[in-house]
Structures are given as C-alpha cells and as structure tokens.
Coordinates of C-alpha atoms in Angstrom, one line a residue:
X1303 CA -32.4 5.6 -101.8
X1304 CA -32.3 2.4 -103.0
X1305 CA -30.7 -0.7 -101.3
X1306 CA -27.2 -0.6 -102.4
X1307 CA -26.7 -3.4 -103.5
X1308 CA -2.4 -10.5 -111.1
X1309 CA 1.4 -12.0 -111.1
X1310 CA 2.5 -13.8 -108.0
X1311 CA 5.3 -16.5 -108.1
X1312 CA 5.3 -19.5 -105.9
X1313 CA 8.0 -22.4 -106.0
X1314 CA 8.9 -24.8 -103.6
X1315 CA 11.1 -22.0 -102.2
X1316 CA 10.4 -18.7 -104.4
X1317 CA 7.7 -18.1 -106.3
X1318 CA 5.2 -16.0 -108.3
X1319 CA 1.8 -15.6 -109.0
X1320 CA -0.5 -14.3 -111.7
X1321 CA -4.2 -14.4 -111.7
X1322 CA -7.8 -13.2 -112.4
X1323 CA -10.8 -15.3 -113.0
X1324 CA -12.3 -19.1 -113.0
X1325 CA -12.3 -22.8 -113.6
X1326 CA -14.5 -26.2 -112.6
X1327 CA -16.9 -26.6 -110.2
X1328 CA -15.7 -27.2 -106.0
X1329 CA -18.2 -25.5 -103.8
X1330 CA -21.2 -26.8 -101.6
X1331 CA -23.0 -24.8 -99.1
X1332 CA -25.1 -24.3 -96.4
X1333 CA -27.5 -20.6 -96.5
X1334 CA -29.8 -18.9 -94.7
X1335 CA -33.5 -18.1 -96.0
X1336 CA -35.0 -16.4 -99.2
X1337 CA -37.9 -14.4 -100.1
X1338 CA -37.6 -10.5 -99.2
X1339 CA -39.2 -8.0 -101.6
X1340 CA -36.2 -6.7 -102.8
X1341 CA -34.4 -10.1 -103.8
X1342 CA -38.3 -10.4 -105.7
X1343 CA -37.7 -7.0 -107.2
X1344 CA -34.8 -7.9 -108.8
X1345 CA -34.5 -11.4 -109.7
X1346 CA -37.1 -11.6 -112.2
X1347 CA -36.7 -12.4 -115.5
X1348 CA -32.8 -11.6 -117.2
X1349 CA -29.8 -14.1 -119.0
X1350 CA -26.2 -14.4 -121.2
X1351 CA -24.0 -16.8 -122.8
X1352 CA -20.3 -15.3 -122.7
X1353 CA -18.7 -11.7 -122.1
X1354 CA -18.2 -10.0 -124.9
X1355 CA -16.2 -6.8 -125.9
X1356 CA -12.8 -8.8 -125.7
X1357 CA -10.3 -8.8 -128.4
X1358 CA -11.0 -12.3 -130.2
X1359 CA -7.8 -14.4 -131.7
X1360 CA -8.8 -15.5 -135.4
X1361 CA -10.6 -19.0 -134.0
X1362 CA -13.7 -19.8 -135.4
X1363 CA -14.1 -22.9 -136.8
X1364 CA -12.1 -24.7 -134.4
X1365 CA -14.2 -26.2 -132.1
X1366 CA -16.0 -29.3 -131.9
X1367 CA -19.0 -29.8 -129.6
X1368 CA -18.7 -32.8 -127.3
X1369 CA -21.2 -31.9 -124.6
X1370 CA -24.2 -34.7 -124.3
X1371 CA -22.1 -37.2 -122.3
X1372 CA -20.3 -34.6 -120.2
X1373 CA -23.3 -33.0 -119.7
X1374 CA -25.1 -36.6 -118.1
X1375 CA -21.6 -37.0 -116.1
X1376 CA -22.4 -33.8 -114.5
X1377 CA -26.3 -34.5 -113.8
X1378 CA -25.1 -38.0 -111.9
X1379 CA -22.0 -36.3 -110.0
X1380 CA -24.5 -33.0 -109.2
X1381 CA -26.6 -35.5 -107.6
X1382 CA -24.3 -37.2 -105.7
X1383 CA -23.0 -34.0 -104.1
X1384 CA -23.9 -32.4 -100.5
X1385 CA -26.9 -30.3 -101.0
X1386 CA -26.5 -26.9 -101.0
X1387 CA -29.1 -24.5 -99.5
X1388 CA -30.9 -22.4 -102.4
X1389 CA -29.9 -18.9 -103.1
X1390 CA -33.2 -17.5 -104.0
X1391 CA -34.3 -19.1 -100.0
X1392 CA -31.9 -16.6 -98.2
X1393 CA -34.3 -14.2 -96.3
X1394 CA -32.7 -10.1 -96.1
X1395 CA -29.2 -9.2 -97.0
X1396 CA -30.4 -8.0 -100.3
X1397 CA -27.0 -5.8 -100.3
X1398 CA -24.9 -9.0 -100.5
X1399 CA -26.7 -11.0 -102.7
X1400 CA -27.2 -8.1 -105.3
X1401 CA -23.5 -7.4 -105.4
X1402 CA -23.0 -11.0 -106.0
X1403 CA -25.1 -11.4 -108.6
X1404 CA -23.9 -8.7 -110.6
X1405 CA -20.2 -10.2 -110.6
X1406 CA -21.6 -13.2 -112.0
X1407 CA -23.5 -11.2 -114.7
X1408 CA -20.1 -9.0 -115.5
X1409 CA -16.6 -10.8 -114.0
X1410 CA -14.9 -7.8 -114.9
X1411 CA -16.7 -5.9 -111.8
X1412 CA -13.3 -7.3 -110.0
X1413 CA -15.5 -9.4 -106.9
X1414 CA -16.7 -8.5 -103.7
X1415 CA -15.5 -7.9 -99.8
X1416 CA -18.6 -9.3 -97.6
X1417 CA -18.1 -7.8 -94.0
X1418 CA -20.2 -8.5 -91.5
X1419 CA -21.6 -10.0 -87.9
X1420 CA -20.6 -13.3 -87.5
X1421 CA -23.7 -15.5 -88.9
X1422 CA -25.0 -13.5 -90.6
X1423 CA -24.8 -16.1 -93.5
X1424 CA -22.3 -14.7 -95.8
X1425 CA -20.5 -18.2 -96.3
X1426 CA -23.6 -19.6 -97.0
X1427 CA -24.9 -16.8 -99.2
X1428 CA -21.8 -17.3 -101.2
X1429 CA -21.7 -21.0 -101.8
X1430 CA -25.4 -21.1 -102.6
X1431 CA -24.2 -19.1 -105.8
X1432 CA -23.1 -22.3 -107.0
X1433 CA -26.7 -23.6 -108.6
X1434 CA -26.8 -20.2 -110.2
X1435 CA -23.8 -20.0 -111.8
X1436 CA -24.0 -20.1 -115.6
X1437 CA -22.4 -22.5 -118.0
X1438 CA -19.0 -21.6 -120.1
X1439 CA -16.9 -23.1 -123.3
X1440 CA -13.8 -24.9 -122.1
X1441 CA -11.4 -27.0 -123.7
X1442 CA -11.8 -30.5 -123.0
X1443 CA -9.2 -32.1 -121.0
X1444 CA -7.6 -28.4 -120.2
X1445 CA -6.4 -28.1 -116.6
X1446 CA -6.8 -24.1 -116.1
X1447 CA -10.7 -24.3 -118.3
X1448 CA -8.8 -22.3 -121.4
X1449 CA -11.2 -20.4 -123.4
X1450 CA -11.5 -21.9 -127.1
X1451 CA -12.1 -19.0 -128.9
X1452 CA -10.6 -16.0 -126.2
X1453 CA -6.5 -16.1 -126.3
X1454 CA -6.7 -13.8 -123.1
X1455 CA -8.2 -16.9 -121.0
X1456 CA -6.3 -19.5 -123.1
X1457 CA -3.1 -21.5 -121.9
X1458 CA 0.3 -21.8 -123.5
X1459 CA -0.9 -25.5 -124.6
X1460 CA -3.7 -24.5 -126.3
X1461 CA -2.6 -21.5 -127.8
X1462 CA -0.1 -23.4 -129.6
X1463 CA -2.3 -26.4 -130.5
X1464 CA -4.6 -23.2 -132.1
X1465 CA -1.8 -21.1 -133.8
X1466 CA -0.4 -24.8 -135.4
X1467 CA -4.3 -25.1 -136.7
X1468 CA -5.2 -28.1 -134.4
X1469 CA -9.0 -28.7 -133.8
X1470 CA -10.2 -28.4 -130.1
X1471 CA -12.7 -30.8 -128.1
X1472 CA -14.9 -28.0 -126.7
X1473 CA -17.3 -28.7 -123.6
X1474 CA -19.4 -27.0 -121.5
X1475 CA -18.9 -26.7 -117.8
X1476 CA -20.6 -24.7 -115.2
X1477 CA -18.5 -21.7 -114.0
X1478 CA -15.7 -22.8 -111.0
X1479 CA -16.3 -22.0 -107.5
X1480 CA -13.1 -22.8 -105.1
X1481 CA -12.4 -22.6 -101.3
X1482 CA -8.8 -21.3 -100.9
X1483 CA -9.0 -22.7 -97.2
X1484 CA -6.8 -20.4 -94.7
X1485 CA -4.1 -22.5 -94.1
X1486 CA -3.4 -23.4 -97.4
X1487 CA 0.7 -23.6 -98.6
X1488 CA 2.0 -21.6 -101.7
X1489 CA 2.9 -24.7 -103.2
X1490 CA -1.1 -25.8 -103.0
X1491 CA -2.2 -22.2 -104.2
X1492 CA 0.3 -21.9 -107.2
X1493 CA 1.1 -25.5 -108.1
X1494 CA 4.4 -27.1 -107.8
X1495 CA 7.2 -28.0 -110.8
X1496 CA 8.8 -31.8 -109.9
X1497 CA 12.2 -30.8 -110.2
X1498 CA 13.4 -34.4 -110.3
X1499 CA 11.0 -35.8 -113.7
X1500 CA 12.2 -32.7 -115.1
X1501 CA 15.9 -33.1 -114.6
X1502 CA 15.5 -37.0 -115.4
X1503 CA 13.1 -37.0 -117.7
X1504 CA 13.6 -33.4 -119.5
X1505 CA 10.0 -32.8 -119.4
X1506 CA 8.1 -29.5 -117.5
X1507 CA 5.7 -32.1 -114.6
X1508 CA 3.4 -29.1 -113.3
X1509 CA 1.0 -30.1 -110.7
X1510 CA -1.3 -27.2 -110.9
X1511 CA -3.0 -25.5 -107.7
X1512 CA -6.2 -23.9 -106.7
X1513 CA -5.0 -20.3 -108.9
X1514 CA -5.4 -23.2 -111.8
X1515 CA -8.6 -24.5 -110.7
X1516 CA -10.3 -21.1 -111.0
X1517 CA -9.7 -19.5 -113.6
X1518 CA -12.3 -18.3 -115.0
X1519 CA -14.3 -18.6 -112.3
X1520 CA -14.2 -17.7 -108.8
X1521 CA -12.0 -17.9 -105.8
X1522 CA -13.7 -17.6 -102.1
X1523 CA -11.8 -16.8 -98.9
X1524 CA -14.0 -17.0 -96.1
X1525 CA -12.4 -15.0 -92.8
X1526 CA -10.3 -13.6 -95.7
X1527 CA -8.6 -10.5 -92.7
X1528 CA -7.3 -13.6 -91.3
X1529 CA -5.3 -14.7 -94.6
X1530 CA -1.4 -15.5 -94.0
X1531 CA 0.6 -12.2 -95.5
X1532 CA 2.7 -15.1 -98.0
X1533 CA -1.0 -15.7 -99.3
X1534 CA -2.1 -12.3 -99.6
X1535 CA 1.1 -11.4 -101.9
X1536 CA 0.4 -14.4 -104.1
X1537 CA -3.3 -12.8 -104.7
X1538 CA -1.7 -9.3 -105.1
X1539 CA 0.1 -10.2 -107.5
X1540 CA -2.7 -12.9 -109.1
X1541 CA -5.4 -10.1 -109.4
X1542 CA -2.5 -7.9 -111.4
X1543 CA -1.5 -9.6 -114.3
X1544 CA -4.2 -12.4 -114.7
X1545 CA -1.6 -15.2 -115.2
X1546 CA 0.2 -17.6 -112.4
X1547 CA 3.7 -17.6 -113.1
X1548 CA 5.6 -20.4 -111.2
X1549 CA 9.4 -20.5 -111.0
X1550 CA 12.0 -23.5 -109.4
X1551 CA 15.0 -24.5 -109.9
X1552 CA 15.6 -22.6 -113.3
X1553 CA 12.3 -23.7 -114.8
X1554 CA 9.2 -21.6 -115.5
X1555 CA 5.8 -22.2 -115.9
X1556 CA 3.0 -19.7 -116.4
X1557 CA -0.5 -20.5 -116.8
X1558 CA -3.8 -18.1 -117.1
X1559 CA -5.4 -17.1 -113.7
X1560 CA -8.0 -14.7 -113.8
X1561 CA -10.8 -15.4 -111.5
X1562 CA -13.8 -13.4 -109.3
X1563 CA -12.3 -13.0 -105.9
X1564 CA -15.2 -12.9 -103.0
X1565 CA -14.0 -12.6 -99.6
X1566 CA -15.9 -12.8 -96.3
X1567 CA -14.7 -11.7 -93.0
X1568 CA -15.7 -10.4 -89.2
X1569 CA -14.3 -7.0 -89.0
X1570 CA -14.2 -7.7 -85.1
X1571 CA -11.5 -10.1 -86.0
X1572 CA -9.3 -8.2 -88.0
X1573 CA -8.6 -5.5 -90.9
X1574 CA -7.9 -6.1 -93.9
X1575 CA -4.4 -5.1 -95.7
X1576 CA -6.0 -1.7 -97.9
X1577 CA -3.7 -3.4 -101.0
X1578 CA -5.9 -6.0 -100.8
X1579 CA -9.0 -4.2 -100.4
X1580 CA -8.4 -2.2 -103.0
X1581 CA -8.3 -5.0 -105.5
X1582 CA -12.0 -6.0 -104.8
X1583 CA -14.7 -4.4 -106.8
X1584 CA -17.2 -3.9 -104.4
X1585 CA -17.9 -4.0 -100.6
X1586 CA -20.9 -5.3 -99.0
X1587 CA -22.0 -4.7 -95.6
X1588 CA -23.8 -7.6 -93.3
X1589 CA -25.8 -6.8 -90.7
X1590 CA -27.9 -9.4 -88.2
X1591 CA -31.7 -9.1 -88.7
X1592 CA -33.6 -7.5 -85.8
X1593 CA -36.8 -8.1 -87.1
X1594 CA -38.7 -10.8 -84.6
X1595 CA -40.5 -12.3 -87.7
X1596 CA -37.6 -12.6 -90.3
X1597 CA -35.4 -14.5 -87.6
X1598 CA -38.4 -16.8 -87.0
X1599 CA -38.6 -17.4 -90.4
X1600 CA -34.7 -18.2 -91.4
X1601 CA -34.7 -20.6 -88.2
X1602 CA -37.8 -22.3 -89.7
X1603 CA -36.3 -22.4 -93.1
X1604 CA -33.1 -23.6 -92.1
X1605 CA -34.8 -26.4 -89.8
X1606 CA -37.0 -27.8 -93.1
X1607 CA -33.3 -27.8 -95.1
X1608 CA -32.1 -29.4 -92.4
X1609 CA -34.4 -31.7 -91.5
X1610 CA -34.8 -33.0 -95.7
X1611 CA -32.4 -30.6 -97.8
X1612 CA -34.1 -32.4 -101.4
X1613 CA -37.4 -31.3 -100.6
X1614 CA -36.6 -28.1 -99.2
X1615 CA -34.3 -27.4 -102.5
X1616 CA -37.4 -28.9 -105.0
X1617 CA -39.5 -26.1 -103.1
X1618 CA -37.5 -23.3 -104.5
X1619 CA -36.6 -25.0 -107.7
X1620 CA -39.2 -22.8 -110.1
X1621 CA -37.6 -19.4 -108.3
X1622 CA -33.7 -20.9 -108.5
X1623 CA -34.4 -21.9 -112.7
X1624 CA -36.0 -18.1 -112.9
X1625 CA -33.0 -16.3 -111.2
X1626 CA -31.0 -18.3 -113.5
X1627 CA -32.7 -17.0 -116.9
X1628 CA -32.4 -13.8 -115.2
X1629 CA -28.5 -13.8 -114.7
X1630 CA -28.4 -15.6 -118.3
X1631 CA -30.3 -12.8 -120.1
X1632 CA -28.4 -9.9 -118.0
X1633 CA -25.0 -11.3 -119.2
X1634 CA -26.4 -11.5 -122.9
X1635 CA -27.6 -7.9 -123.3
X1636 CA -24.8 -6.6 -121.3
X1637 CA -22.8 -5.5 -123.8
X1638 CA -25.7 -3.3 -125.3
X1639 CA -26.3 -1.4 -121.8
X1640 CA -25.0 2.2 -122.5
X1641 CA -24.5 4.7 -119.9
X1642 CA -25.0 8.8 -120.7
X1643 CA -21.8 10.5 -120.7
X1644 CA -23.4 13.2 -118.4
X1645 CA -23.6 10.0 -115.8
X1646 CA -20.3 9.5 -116.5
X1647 CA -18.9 12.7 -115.4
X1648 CA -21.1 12.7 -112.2
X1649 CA -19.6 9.9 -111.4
X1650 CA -15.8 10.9 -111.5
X1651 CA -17.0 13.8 -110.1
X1652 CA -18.2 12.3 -107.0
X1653 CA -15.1 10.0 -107.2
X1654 CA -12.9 13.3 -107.3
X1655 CA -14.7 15.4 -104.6
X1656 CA -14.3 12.3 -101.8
X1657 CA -11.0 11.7 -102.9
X1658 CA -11.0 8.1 -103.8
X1659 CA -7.7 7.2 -104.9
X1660 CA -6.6 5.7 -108.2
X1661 CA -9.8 5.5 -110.7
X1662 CA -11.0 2.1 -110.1
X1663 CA -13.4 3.5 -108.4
X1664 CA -15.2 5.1 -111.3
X1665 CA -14.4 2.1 -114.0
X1666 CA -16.3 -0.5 -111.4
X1667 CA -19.3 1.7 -110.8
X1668 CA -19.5 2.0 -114.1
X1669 CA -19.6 -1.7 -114.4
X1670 CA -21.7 -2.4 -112.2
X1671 CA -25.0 0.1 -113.0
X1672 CA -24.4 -1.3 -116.7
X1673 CA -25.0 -4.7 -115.1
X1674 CA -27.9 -3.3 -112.5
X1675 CA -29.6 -2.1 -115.0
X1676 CA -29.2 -5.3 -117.7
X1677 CA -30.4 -7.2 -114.5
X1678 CA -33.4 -5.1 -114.5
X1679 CA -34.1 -5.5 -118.4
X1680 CA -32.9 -2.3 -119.6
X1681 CA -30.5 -0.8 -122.1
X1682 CA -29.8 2.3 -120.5
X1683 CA -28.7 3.3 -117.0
X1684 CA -30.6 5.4 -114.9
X1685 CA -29.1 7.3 -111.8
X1686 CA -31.4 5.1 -109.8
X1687 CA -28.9 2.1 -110.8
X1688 CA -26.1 4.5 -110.0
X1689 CA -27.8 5.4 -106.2
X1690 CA -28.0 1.5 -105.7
X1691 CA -24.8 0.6 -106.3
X1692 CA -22.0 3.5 -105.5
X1693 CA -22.0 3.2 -102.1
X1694 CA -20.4 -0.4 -102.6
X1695 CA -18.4 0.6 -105.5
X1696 CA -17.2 3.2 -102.9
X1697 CA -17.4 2.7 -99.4
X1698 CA -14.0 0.7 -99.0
X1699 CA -11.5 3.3 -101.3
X1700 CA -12.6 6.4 -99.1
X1701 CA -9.2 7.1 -96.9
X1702 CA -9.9 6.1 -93.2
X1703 CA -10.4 9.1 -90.4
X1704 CA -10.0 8.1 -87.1
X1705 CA -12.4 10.8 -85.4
X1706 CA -15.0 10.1 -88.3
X1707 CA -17.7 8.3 -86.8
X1708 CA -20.1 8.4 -89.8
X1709 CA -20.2 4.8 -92.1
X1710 CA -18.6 5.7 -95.1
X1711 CA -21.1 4.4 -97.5
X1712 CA -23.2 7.2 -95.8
X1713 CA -20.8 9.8 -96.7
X1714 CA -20.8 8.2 -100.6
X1715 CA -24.2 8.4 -100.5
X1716 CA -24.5 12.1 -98.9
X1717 CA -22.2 12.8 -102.0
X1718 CA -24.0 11.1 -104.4
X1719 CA -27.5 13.4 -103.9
X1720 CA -25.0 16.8 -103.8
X1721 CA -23.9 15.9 -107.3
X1722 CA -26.5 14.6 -108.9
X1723 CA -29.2 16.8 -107.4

C-alpha cells in the first residue's frame, strides 16, 4: 500500500479563546534533505487561488487592488530574512511532508500531529513550508488578515466598514506561519485589553496576540506534549469556535481565529492530552533513516546549506517554483474533486468497525483523498488515495489498548483491505 501520507478566553486574569486558521508571515527554518521518489511522484505539476464552497456575504465590488508596492516590500524584507532550507531538498519522510502539503492545499483538513525520533527533521520539515505557502486576499492594514470578500474570516471592524458600504484596500500576502513558543503567557497567545486607556479614554486598546497573527494561516507548536495545560485550554477552545474571544474587567473583544494547527513532538517525552489530539486532522509518524546512503546524503546536503544557504536554496529553486504550481493548481480544482458514494460508505464503515469515536474521522479522510487526489491532477478519487491517506486520518482516534502491541495505523490499514477488498 501506498505511503500514507475554537473559543478560548484569556484576560489578564480570565480569559477565553476562539480560533481556527491564519495570518502574516513569521517562520524561518532549518530542514533536512530532498529528493526521494515519492516526494518526485507527487509533487509534480498542481495549483489554487482561494477555498471555495463557503457561504459568501454580498461583497463584490468592494475591493481595491493595491498590491505592486506591497508586493516589492515583501521581495526586499524576504531577502533580508534567515534562509530557510528548501522543502523540496528534505530526503525521506514522504509521510510528513505529504500530510503537510495537503493541509495547505485544503485548511479545512484540521492540521497535523508530527510524532517522531528526535531529529528526525520535523521542525525543519515544517518551517521549510514557508516558501511554499501560497498567496491570499487580506485587507490592508487588518490586524487578524480578515478576508474581503468571506464574512466567516472577516473581523468585527471590517464587517462593519462592509455592511455601511465602505470600500476596502485589498492586498495580497503570503499565508502566516507562527511559532507559539512553549513558554508563552495567555496574555501573549490571546492579546491583552489596556484597562486603563479604556477607562480613561473610553476606547476598546486591544493589543492582539499570536491567535491574531494566524488567522488564516498556521500555528506551529514544536514539542507540542510539552505544552502548559493553561495553553492547551486556550487551543481547545480556539480550534472550536474559530474566534478569540478576550474578556477583562467588563470589556469584550472577539476577533476571528481560525488557523492550521501542526504540532511536533518526541513521544519519548510525553503524551499528548487525547482532547487535543483529537482536534488535529491527521497524524504522521517519523522515523530515523537506516539507510547508510540517505544519511550520507542529508549530512552532505545539510553541510552545502550550511556552508552557503543562497546557493544551496538557488539549486532547488526550479523544483521549489514547481511544487508551488503544484499546491496552486491542487487548491484551484479542489472544489471539483468528487468522491463515489460507494467510497463514502466504505469509509464510515471502516470508521464504524474500529470504533473511532465521534465522525471526524470520516469528514477528514474525506478531505484529505479529495486533496490526494487534486494533488495528483484528478477529479475523482480512487481507493488508492483512500489506502494512502487513512491510516493518518486514523491512526491517532483508535482507543488506546495497553496489551496491544501492533502500531495502530497497521490495524487501520489491516481494516482498510477487509473492507474494501
């Protein structure tokens, strides 16, 4: 078989949170090596503009297109930043990278749990996502990147500035990546009200936090099973409602916060709350290569990034701009992928039979063979799509047995063949 590849409230004191997906660019990274026939086999040739299949708010001619000078801003700043090692130069862990890359191609897969050996490059895997990373509408000057045309990803500011008829300053930005660092404070993930300009000034002063910062986009918690429990409630309750609701002192402020959540963790080090595991899409298992060859080759690779990280980057620039179209032309022609409804059924029924609980389980394989399979430049799934990807769709919602010694992506997988043989 093939390779398988919320509300929360924070305050200076109480507090609630809200949130679901992304925002501006904050990532760099460091990665392994590329090349591997499967990461060849399929990253090449797909592409998108925008999700669609959301229920639109009346918006059209609103916008105005201010993008050249942004766009140079962004070449200069891009330049300026730490180098990051390629994505497409990460040798193995096929697993990983394809579950990544079909979150970015469809948001709504819910993100991914990366367990592994530590370095194994799974931080690095992750941040390298950020070259790949497509380019969205925002409204200019908009502190949570609110949609112009989509009133699910818009703010209370904007909404109102559409609903009174007000034209918007639309730019485009590259999708968010943000480090929610393990020690970070409520105050730092929410965002904080200043009591005292409101009560002297009577006006809401919202300092927004990192829930703000990527909407839209995506949240990473590297050693995420070491995440303080306070944090882990303010995600809960993000990754439930989509919106960041913070309350002090009498005042309220809510804000849009739906983002892709990636975690990566050592399971040596610690489990991970199954609430919280349950709100992640998909689960990918890292292992450390044991080929001779391959680890000769990433310590090579990783010594030329090392040694001048422009020219190794300008090496892998015509395979980076090529997974790009690919991820851009997935995410267009998603929305035409359909899926039999006899491979629908199977599904649930393998769902049913290893008795996953709740039915996430079947919406997010679902998901994720439409966007295997727009990946691979098709309209239709096939139950190949549905082999590759169930196991990680699966793997972390089976109920834990403590004299089971078999993986359980093994046991989704022996499950998978009985039903669909």
């Amino acid at each position: 078989m093939a390779s398988t590849l919320g509300t929360s409230s924070i305050a200076v004191l109480p507090s609630r949170c809200i949130s679901s997906f992304s925002s501006k660019p904050s990532i760099h990274t460091l990665s392994l090596t590329s090349g591997q026939s499967y990461g060849r086999k399929f990253y090449g040739g797909i592409g998108i503009h925008g999700i669609k299949g959301r229920s639109q708010l009346s918006v059209a001619n609103v916008a105005t297109e201010v993008n050249s000078v942004e766009q140079a801003q962004s070449i200069a700043s891009k330049e300026s930043q730490r180098p990051v090692y390629p994505f497409s130069a990460i040798v193995g862990q096929d697993e990983m990278k394809l579950c990544l890359l079909l979150n970015v191609i469809d948001p709504k897969i819910g993100g991914v749990m990366i367990m592994g050996d530590r370095g194994t490059g799974k931080s690095t895997t992750v941040r390298s996502l950020v070259d790949l990373l497509p380019e969205i509408k925002v409204v200019a000057g908009d502190p949570y990147n609110s949609d112009p045309q989509d009133p699910e990803f818009m703010g209370v500011e904007v909404r109102e500035r559409v609903l009174q008829g007000e034209e918007l300053s639309v730019v485009l930005t590259k999708i968010n990546m943000v480090d929610l660092p393990l020690g970070a404070t409520e105050d730092r993930v929410c965002g904080t009200i200043d009591i005292e300009k409101a009560l002297t000034e009577g006006v809401k002063a919202f300092e927004p936090g990192l829930l703000a910062k990527a909407n839209r986009g995506i949240l990473y918690v590297d050693e995420v099973n070491l995440l303080d429990d306070h944090l882990v409630d303010v995600l809960l309750d993000s990754a439930a409602s989509g919106w960041n609701t913070v309350e002090r002192g009498g005042i309220s402020i809510s804000h849009p916060a739906r983002f892709i959540l990636i975690g990566s963790g050592n399971p040596e080090e610690g489990e991970l709350r199954p609430q919280l595991l349950d709100r992640f899409g998909m689960h990918a298992q890292v292992g450390t290569v044991r080929d001779a060859e391959l680890r000769v080759k990433i310590v090579e690779e990783r010594g030329r990034f090392d040694k001048n990280p422009k020219e190794f980057r300008d090496s892998y620039k015509a395979e980076q701009e090529k997974l790009q179209q690919q991820i851009t032309s997935a995410r267009s022609v998603l929305s035409s992928v359909q899926i039999d409804q006899d491979l629908k059924v199977k599904i649930s029924k393998v769902c049913a039979e290893l008795n996953v609980d709740g039915l996430r389980g079947d919406i997010v394989t679902n998901r994720a063979a439409k966007a295997l399979a727009a990946l691979k430049e098709r309209d239709k799934v096939s139950a190949e799509d549905i082999a590759t990807v169930i196991p990680n769709c699966l793997r972390h919602r089976l109920r834990k047995d403590p004299l089971e010694s078999i993986d359980s992506g093994l046991l989704v997988t022996e499950k998978f063949y009985e039903v669909f043989s």
